[in-house]
Tab-separated table of C-alpha atoms in Angstrom:
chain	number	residue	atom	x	y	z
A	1214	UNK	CA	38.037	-9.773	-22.040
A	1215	UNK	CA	40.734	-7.598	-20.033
A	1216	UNK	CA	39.382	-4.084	-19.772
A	1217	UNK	CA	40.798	-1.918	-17.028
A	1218	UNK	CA	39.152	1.007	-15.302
A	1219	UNK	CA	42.334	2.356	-15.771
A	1220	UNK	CA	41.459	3.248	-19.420
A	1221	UNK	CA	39.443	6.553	-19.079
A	1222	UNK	CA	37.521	5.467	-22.638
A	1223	UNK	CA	36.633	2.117	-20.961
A	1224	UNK	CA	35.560	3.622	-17.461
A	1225	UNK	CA	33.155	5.955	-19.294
A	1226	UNK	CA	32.059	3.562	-21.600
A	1227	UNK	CA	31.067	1.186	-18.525
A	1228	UNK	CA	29.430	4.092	-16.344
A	1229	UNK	CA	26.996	4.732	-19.583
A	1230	UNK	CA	26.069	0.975	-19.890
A	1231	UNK	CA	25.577	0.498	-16.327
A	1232	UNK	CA	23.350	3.889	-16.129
A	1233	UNK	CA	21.446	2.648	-19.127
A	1234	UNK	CA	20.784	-0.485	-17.517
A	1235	UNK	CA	19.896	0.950	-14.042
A	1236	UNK	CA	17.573	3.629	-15.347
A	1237	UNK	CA	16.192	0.905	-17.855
A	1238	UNK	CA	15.385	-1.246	-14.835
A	1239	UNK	CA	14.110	1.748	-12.148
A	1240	UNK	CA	11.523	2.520	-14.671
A	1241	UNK	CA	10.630	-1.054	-16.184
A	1242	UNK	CA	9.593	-1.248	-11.887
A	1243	UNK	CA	7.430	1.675	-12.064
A	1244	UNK	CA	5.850	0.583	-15.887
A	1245	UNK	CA	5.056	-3.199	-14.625
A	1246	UNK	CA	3.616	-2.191	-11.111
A	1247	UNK	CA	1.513	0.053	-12.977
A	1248	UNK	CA	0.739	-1.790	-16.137
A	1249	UNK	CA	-0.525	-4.672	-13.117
A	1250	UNK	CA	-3.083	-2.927	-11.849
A	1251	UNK	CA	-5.153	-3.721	-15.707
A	1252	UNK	CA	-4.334	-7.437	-14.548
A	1253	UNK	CA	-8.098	-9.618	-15.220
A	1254	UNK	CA	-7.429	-10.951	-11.922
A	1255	UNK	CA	-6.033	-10.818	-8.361
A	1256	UNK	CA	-3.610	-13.765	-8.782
A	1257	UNK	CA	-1.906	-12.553	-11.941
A	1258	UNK	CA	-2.102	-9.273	-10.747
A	1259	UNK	CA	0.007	-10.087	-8.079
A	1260	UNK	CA	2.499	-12.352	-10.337
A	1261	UNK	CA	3.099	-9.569	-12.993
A	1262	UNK	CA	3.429	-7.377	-9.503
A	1263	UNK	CA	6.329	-9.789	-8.152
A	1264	UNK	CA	8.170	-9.451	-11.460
A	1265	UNK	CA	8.501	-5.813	-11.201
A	1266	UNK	CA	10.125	-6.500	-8.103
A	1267	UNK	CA	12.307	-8.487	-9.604
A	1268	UNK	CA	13.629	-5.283	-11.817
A	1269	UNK	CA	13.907	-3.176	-9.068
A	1270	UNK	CA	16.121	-5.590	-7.043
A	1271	UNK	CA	18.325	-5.502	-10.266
A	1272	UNK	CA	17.770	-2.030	-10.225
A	1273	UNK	CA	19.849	-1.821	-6.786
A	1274	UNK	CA	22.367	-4.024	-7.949
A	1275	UNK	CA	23.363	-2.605	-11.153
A	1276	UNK	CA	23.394	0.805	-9.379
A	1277	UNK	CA	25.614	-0.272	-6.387
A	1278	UNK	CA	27.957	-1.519	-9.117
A	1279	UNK	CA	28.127	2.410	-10.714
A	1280	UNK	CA	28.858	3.212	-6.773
A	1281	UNK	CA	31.449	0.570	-6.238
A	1282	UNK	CA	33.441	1.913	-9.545
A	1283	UNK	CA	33.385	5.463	-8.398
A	1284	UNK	CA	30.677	6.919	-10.717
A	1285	UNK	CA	27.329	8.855	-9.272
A	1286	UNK	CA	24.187	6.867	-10.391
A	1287	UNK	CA	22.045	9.634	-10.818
A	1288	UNK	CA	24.400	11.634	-13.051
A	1289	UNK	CA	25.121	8.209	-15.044
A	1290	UNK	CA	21.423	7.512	-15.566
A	1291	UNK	CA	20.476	11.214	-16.569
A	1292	UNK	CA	21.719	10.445	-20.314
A	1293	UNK	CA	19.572	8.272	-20.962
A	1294	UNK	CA	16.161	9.209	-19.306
A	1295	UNK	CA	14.804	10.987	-22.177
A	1296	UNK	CA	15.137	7.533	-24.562
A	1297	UNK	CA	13.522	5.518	-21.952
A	1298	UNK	CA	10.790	7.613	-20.802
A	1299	UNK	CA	9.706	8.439	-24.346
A	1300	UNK	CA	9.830	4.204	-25.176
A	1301	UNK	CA	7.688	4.230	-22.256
A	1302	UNK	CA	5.438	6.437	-23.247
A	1303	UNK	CA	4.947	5.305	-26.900
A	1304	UNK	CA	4.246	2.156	-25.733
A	1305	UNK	CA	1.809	2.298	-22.702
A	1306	UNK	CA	-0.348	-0.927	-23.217
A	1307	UNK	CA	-4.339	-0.262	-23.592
A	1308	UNK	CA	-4.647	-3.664	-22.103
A	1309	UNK	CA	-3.652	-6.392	-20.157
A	1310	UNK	CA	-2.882	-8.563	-22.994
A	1311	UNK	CA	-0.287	-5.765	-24.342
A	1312	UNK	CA	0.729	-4.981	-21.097
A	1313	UNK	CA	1.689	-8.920	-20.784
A	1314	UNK	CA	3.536	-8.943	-24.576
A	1315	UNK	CA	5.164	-6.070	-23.839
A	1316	UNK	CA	6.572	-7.601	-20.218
A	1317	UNK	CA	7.677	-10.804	-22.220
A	1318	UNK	CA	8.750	-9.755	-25.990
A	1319	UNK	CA	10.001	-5.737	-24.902
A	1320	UNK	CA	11.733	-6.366	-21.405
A	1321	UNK	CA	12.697	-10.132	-23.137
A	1322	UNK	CA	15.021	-7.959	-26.319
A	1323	UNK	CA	16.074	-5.393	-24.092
A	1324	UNK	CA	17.493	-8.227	-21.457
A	1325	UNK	CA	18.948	-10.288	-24.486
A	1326	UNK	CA	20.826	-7.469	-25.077
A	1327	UNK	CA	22.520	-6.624	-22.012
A	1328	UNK	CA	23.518	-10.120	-21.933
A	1329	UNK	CA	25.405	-9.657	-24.745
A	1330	UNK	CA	26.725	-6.488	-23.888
A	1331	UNK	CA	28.421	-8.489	-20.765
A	1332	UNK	CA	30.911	-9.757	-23.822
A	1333	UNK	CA	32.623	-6.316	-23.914
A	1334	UNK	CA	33.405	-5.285	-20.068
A	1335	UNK	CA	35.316	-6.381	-17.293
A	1336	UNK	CA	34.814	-9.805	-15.687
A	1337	UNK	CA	33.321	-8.976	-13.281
A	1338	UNK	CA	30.401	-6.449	-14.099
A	1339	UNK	CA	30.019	-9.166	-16.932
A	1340	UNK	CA	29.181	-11.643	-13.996
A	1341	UNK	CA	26.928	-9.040	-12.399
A	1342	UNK	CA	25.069	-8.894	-15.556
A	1343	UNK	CA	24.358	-11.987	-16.338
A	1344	UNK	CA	23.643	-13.008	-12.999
A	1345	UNK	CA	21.032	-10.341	-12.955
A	1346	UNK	CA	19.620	-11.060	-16.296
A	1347	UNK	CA	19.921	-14.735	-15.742
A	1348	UNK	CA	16.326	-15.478	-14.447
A	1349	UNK	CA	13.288	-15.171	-16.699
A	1350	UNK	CA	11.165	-17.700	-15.586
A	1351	UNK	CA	8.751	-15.688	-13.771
A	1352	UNK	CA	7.607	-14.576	-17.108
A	1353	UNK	CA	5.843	-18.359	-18.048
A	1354	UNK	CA	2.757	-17.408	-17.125
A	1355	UNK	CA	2.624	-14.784	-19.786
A	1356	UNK	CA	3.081	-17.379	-22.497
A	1357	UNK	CA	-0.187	-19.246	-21.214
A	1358	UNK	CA	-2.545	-16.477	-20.756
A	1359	UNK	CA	-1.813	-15.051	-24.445
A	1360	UNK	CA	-2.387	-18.436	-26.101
A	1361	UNK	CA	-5.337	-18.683	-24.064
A	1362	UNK	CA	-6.530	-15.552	-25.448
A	1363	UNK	CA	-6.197	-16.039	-28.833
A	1364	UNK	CA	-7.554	-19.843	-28.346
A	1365	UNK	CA	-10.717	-18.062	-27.144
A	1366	UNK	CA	-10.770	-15.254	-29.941
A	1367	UNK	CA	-8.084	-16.025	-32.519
A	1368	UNK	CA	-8.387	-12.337	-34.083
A	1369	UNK	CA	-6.644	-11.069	-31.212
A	1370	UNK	CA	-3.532	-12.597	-32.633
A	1371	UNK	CA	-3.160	-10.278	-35.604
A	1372	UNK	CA	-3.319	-7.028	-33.138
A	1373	UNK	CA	-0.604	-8.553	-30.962
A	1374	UNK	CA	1.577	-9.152	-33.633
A	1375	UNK	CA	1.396	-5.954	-34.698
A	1376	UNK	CA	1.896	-4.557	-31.024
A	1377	UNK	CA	4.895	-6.596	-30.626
A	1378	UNK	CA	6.357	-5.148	-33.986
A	1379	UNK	CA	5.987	-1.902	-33.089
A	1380	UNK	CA	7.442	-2.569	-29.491
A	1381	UNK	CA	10.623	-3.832	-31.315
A	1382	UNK	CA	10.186	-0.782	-33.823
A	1383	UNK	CA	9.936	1.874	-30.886
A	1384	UNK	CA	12.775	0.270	-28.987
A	1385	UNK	CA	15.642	0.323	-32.232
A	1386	UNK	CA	14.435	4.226	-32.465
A	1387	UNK	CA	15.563	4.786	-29.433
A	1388	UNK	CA	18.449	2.523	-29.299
A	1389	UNK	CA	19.377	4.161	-32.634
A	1390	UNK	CA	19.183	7.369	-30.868
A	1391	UNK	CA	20.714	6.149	-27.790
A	1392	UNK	CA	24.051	5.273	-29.658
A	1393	UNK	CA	23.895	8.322	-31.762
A	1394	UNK	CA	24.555	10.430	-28.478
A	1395	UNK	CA	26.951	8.313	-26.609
A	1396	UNK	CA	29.888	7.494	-28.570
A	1397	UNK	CA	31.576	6.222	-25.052
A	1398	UNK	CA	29.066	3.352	-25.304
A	1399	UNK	CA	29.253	2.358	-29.053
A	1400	UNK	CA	33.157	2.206	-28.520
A	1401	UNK	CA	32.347	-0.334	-25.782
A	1402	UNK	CA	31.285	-2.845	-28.629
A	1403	UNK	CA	33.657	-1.603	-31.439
A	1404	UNK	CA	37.038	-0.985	-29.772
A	1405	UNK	CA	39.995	-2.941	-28.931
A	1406	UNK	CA	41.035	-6.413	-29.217
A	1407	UNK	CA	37.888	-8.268	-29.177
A	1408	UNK	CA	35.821	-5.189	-30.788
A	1409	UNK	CA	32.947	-5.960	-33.312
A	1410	UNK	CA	33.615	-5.287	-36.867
A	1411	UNK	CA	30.925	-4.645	-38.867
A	1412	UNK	CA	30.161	-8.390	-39.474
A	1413	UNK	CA	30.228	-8.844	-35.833
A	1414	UNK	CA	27.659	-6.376	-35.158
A	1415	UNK	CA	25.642	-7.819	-37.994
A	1416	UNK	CA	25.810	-10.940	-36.329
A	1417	UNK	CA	24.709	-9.483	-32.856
A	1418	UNK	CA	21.669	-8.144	-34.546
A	1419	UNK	CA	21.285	-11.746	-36.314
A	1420	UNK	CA	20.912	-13.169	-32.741
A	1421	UNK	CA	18.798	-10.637	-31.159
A	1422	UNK	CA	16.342	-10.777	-34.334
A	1423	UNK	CA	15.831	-14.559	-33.967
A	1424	UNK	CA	15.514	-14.681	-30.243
A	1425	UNK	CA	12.412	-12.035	-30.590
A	1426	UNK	CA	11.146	-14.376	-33.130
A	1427	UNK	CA	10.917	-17.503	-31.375
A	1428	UNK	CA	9.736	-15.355	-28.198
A	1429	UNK	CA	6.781	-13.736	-30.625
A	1430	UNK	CA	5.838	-17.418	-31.958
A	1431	UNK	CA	6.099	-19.148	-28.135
A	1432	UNK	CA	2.906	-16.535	-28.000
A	1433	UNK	CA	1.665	-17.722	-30.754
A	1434	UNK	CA	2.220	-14.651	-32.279
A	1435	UNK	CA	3.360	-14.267	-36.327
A	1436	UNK	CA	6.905	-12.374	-35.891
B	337	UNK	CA	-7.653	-12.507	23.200
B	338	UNK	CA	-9.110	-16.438	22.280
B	339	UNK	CA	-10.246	-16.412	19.365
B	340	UNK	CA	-10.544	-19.544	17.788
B	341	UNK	CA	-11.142	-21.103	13.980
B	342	UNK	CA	-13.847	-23.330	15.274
B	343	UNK	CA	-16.514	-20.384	15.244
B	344	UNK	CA	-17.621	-19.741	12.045
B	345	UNK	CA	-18.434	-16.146	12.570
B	346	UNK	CA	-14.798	-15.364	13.500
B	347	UNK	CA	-13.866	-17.525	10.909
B	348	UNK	CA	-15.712	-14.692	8.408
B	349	UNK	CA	-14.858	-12.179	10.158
B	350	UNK	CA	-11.027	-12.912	9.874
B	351	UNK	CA	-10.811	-13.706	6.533
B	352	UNK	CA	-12.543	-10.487	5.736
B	353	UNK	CA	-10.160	-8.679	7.756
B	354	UNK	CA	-7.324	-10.414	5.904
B	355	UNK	CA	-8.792	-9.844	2.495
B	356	UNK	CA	-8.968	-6.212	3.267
B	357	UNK	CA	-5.663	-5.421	4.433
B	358	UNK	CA	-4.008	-8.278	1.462
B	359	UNK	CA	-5.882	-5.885	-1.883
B	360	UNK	CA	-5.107	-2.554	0.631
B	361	UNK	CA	-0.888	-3.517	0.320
B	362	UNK	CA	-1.186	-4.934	-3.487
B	363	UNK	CA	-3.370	-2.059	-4.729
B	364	UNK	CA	-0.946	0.166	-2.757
B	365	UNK	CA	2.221	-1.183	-4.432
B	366	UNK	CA	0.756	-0.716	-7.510
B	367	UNK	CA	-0.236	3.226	-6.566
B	368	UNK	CA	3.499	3.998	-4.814
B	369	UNK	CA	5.136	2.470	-7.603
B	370	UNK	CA	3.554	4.682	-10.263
B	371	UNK	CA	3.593	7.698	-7.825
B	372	UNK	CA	7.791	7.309	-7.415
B	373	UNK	CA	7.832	8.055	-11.201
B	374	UNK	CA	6.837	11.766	-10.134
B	375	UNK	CA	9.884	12.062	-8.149
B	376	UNK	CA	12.196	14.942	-8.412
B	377	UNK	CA	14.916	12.933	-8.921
B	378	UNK	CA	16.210	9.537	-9.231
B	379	UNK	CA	17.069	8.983	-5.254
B	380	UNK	CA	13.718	9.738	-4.333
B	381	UNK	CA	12.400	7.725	-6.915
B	382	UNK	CA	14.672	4.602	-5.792
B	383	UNK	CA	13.767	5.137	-2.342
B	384	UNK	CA	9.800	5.360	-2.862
B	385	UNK	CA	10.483	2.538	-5.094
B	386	UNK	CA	11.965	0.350	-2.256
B	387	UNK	CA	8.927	1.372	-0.213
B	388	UNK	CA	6.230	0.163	-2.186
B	389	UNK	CA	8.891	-2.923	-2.665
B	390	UNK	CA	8.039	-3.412	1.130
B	391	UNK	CA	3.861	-2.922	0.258
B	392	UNK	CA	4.407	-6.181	-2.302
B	393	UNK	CA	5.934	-8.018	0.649
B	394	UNK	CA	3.293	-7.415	3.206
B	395	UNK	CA	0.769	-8.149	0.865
B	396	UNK	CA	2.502	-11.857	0.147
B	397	UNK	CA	2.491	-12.418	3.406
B	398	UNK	CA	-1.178	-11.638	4.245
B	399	UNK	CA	-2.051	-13.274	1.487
B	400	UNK	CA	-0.206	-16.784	2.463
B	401	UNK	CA	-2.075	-16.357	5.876
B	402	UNK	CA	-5.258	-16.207	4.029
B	403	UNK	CA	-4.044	-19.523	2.316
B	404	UNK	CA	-3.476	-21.080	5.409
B	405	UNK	CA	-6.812	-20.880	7.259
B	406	UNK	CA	-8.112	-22.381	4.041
B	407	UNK	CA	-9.517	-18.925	2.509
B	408	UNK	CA	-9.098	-18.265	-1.210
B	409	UNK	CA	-7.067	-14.990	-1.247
B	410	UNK	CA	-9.148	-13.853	-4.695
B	411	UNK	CA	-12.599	-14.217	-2.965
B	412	UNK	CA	-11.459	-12.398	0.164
B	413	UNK	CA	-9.931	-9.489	-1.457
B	414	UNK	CA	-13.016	-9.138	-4.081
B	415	UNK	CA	-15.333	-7.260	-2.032
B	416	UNK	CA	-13.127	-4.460	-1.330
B	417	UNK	CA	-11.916	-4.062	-4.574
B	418	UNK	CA	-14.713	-1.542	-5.430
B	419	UNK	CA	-13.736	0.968	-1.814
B	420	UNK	CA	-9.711	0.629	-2.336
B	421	UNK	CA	-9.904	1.715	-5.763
B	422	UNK	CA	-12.140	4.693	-5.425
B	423	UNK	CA	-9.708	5.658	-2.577
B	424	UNK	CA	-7.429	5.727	-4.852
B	425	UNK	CA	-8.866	7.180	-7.658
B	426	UNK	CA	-10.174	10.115	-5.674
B	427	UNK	CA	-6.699	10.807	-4.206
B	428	UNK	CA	-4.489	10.740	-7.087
B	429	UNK	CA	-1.842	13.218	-6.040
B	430	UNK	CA	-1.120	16.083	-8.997
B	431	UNK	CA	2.620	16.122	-8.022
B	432	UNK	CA	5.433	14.632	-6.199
B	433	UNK	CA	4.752	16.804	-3.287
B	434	UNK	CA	1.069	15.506	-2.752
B	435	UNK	CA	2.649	11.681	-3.510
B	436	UNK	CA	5.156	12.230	-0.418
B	437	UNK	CA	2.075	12.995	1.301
B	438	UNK	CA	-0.034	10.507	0.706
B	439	UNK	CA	2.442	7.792	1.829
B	440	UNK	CA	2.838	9.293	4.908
B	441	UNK	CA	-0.276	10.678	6.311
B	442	UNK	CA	-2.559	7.743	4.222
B	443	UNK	CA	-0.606	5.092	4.744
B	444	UNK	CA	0.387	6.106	8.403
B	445	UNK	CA	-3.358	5.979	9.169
B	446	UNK	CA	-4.092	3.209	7.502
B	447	UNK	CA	-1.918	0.902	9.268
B	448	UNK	CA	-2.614	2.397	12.492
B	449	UNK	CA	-5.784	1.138	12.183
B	450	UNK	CA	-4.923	-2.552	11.087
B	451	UNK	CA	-2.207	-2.817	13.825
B	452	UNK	CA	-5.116	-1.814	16.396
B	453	UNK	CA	-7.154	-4.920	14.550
B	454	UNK	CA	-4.358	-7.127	15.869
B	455	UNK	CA	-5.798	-6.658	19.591
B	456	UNK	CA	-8.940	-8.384	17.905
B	457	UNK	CA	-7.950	-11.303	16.284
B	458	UNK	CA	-6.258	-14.681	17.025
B	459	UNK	CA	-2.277	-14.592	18.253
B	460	UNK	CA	-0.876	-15.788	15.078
B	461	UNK	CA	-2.901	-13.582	13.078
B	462	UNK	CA	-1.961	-11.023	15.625
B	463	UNK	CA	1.424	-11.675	15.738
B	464	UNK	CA	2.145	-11.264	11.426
B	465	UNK	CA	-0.023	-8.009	11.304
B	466	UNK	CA	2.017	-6.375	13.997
B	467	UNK	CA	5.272	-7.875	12.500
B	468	UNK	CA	4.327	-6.948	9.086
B	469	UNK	CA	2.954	-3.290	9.698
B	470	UNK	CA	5.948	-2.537	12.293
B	471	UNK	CA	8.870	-0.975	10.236
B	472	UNK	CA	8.043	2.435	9.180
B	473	UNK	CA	11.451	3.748	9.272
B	474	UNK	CA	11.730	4.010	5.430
B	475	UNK	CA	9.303	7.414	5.118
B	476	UNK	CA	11.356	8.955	7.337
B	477	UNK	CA	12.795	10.947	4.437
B	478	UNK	CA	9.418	12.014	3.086
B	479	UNK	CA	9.477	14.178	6.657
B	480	UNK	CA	13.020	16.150	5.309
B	481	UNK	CA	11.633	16.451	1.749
B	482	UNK	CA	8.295	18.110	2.822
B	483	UNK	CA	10.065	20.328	5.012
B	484	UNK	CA	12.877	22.122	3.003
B	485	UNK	CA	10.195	22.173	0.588
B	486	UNK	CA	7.457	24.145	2.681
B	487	UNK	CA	10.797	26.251	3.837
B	488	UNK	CA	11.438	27.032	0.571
B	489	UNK	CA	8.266	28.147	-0.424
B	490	UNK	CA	6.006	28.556	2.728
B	491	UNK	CA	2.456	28.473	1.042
B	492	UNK	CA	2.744	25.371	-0.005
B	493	UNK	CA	2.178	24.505	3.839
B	494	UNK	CA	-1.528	25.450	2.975
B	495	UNK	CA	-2.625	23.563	-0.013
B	496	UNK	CA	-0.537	20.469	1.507
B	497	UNK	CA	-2.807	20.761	4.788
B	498	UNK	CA	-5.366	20.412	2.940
B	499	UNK	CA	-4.265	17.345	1.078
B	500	UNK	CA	-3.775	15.801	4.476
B	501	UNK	CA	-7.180	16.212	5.597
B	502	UNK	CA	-9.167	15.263	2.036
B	503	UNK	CA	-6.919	12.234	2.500
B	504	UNK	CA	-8.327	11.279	5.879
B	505	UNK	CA	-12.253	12.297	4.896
B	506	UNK	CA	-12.016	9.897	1.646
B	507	UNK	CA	-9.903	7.578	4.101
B	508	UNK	CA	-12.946	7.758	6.423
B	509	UNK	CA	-15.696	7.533	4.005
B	510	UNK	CA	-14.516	4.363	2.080
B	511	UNK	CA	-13.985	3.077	5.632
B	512	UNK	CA	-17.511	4.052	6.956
B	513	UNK	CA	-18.790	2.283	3.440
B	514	UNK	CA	-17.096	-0.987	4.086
B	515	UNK	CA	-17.768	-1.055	7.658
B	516	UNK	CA	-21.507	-0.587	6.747
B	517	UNK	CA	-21.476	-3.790	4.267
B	518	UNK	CA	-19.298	-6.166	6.107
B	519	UNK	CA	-21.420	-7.173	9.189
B	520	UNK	CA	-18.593	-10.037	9.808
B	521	UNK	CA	-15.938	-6.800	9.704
B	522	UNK	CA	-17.444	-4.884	12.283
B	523	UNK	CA	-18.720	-8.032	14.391
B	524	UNK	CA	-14.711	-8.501	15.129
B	525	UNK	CA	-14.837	-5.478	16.877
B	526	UNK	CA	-17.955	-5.680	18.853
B	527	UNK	CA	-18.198	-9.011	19.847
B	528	UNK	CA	-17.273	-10.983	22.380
B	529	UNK	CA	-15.688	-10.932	25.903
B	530	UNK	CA	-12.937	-8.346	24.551
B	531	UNK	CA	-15.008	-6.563	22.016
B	532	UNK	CA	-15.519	-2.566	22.340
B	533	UNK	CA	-18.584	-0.962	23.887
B	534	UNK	CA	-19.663	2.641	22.576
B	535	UNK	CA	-17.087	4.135	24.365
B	536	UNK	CA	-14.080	1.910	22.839
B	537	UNK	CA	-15.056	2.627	19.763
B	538	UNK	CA	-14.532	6.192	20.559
B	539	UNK	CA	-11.077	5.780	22.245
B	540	UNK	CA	-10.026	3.628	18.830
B	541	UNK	CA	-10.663	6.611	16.678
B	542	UNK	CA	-9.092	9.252	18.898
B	543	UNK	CA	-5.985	7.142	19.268
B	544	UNK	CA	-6.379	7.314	15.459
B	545	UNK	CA	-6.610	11.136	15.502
B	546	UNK	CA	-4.225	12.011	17.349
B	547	UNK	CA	-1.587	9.800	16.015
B	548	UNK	CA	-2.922	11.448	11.783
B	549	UNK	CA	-2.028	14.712	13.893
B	550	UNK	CA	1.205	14.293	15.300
B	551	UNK	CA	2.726	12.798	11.460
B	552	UNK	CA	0.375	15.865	10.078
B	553	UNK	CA	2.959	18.070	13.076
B	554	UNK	CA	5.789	16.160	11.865
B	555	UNK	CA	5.590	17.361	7.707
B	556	UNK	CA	5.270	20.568	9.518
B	557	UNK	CA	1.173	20.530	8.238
B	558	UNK	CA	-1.721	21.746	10.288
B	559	UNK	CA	-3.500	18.660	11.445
């Protein structure tokens, strides 16, 4: 899609995605690291550890992108710390078993969207997003531990399910919220040429919906 | 110093060392990460970030080393699970202030000591500890931060002093604990053609002192 920085609507639009994303990923770091610590063991302790890494090395590129196009990164993450800290916060795992279903089904919807938001900006932050959202491999292990788990004590499965609902409930609050406040970003998706209409943004939501459900049953988990 | 595989008791002692310093960097990753959420703002936040970033790293590579003597990196951490947490536990910082702190005057002293346990051990071992404990340069800007904030409100110099030094006692004490159950620890130290008599032993720990001092001078803190 040709968007120019040129167009002050588009520019804006691009510093609040890229903000978004960057404050997303600078506190998804701080989250995992911590939510490793509950890890049953050393080993996966130090696997769910690496993957944090992985978010804040995405961290640093998506905010040397905001530098790159002129913006600040702490004034274009500011918007949106409030949403993120209070997802956070409604959704602290009591365990390691949420703490792994929220690293695979939460960080896995908010990732499948970014991706798609790549469809809407310039080539080439679209090719820095999806090269930095490209790689979610590291999060196999989760799928084996949880089926494990529920192998060993299939009750657990009905709490998880419900914990993964109410991850995906917590995070359209504040992505509800989130677009609410910053018209700049839901005029990314809408305007121009290749701009949703409203059966394009159904759509969206069509493939973001199924993805999370064949994430929630890879767990072994009832969507 | 020679110090080879063949003798069992080295052998222990090694692997003990290894397994201490290996949980010591992942339990500290875990603890910076979550303390860089208590930044003032999102720069500092990065920055500590990219620091505990670095903890990850070291512990991956002390970890491998463990691997490749033939140790299992879970049994050699275990026993010093119980110390490293209650150090950290006991030395939670209240603020960002405190945090700032603690990476600088705990972990300052703390790798003091294990690049002094390089003089002890085989070259190769020697050689990653020093390599992997030898860039500090990233807490430099914990030095301006404490500072401008001690300028800006000078009694803050006092309770921060005192922070400093409950970091070294429960520092000390955990130390003095593991030293006491780890005969194979302590045996690295004493034993042997290059091992320290009563008087090394003192010389180690006012190296130690005086170096906790000067970063203590450095924050602008009485030692």
């Amino acid at each position: 899609m040709a968007r120019s920085m040129d167009d002050p609507g588009y520019q804006a639009g691009l510093v609040d995605l890229l903000g978004l994303l960057s404050y997303g990923e600078l506190q998804g770091f701080a989250r995992l690291a911590a939510d490793a610590a509950m890890a049953d063991n050393l080993v996966d302790q130090a696997a769910m550890s690496a993957i944090a890494v992985n978010e804040l090395r995405q961290f640093e590129r998506l905010r040397d992108r905001l530098v790159e196009i002129g913006a600040d990164p702490e004034s274009a993450m500011t918007p949106f710390v409030r949403s993120i800290d209070e997802f956070h916060t409604s959704t602290a795992p009591s365990d390691w078993l949420e703490g792994l279903v929220k690293l695979y089904v939460g960080d896995g919807i908010a990732e499948d969207f970014y991706v798609e938001m790549a469809d809407f900006v310039d080539d080439e932050t679209a090719g820095l997003i999806r090269s930095v959202f490209k790689d979610r491999g590291q999060a196999d292990f989760v799928v084996t531990t949880v089926r494990e788990a529920i192998a060993e004590e299939p009750r657990v499965a009905g709490r998880l399910a419900l914990w993964g609902r109410r991850l995906v409930g917590e995070a359209l609050s504040q992505a509800q919220r989130v677009a609410a406040e910053r018209d700049s970003l839901t005029e990314l998706l809408v305007s121009g040429e290749g701009g949703l209409d409203l059966a394009g943004v159904g759509e969206l939501f069509n493939r973001l919906t199924s993805r999370h459900a064949a994430r929630m049953e890879a767990l072994g988990l009832t969507p």
